[in-house]
Amino acid sequence: MKTADNIIHVHLKKDGGVYRPLPLLTLSCCGYGYGTLVRTLTGMTYGPIGGIGTVRGWQTLFDIQRIVKNFDQKLALHGWFRAVRTQSYRRGRAFGTQLDEHAAYAASNPAQCILWILREYPRYLACIGVYNLFWRYTEFATSSMRKLPVRDMRLLADERNDLAHIYPRCEKVLLQALRRIAPMYRISARLLLMMTRDELRRTVVGRRLTVSATELEARSRGYIYYFQNGKEYVDSRTVQIKKVRTYLDTHNQLLSTALLLGTPVSPGTAQGTVITSLNVKKIPRFPIFVTEMVHPKDVAHMKRLTALVTDEGGGMLSHAAIVARELNIPCLVGTRHATRMFKDGDRVEVDAIHGTVKKLK
């Protein structure tokens, strides 16, 4: 199977997708959760799912128009939204409780801990996937489609944020367990994380590598991922990766302008200096953080920000929106190209009333 051809054939794009600094294993769990298990909660799935990444992280690829259209049809069902929301939140919270109970096994019985995570993590990610369906719908639904039947979007955002704090804990426990078993395979935990969910399960159960170290090293440098109808494929061939990158670039052209549009989620205006990392020794006056997405670990370092701009969307449900409202700073999300258009030291103006960010001379 030519993974690149399938990604192109079903029109998967970055629209609606996200970048996450997470390993291939987590993408594989997302593929199963979003592509299969979310059906038990909603009666629909994300459909085919793609991804492109390296050891540093991955970008998901979706057919967002298909997803939004199917979601709109489900909203027509009486009581559907409320039932889906309630069940997803309850199950997601239950996973967090169970994770705390199993975390002790990361040291005493790492194999058991890993196998539990491989089984239950996708179920939790399906719950997150439901809340991500909510925010993708708010961003990409057309004016003729139904509105989300919820009065307090902030409450919905708080629920999503509450669930989103669980996955960093799971990643930490998983890494601890993998470091315990890695010496058995004479390989690093970092490379074990470049396996798919099924590959790692078979490796742990069979007590031998099911993917060569050479292939795992190749995936660390770059890979493309595809999930459809319960089957997943990973391709680390350079020619296939380049084919997908070229395809994505043709559908992701930047406008030849210094003005960028986004969705205002915390009102206000601000002028300041762009920073693209919070891990810098010297923060300029009036720093404006331009990032792909806000990670829970970033929050503690964001108190000095003047404004916040993200590529990732999600509207009022996004983590960036929650943080910005707590800090009472202007915020735009869903710009898609801000991290490519602006660089450290640029002077910009953020208008989180009209939804624009522009470079100043």
JSON list of N, CA, C and O in Angstrom, two decimals, residues 257 304 323:
[
{"chain": "A", "resi": 257, "resn": "THR", "atom": "N", "xyz": [0.85, 38.71, 2.19]},
{"chain": "A", "resi": 257, "resn": "THR", "atom": "CA", "xyz": [0.48, 39.89, 2.95]},
{"chain": "A", "resi": 257, "resn": "THR", "atom": "C", "xyz": [0.98, 39.75, 4.37]},
{"chain": "A", "resi": 257, "resn": "THR", "atom": "O", "xyz": [1.26, 38.64, 4.83]},
{"chain": "A", "resi": 304, "resn": "ARG", "atom": "N", "xyz": [3.48, 36.63, 31.91]},
{"chain": "A", "resi": 304, "resn": "ARG", "atom": "CA", "xyz": [4.02, 37.92, 31.47]},
{"chain": "A", "resi": 304, "resn": "ARG", "atom": "C", "xyz": [3.58, 38.29, 30.06]},
{"chain": "A", "resi": 304, "resn": "ARG", "atom": "O", "xyz": [3.99, 39.34, 29.54]},
{"chain": "A", "resi": 323, "resn": "VAL", "atom": "N", "xyz": [-6.72, 29.86, 28.72]},
{"chain": "A", "resi": 323, "resn": "VAL", "atom": "CA", "xyz": [-5.58, 30.50, 29.36]},
{"chain": "A", "resi": 323, "resn": "VAL", "atom": "C", "xyz": [-5.64, 32.02, 29.19]},
{"chain": "A", "resi": 323, "resn": "VAL", "atom": "O", "xyz": [-5.42, 32.78, 30.14]}
]
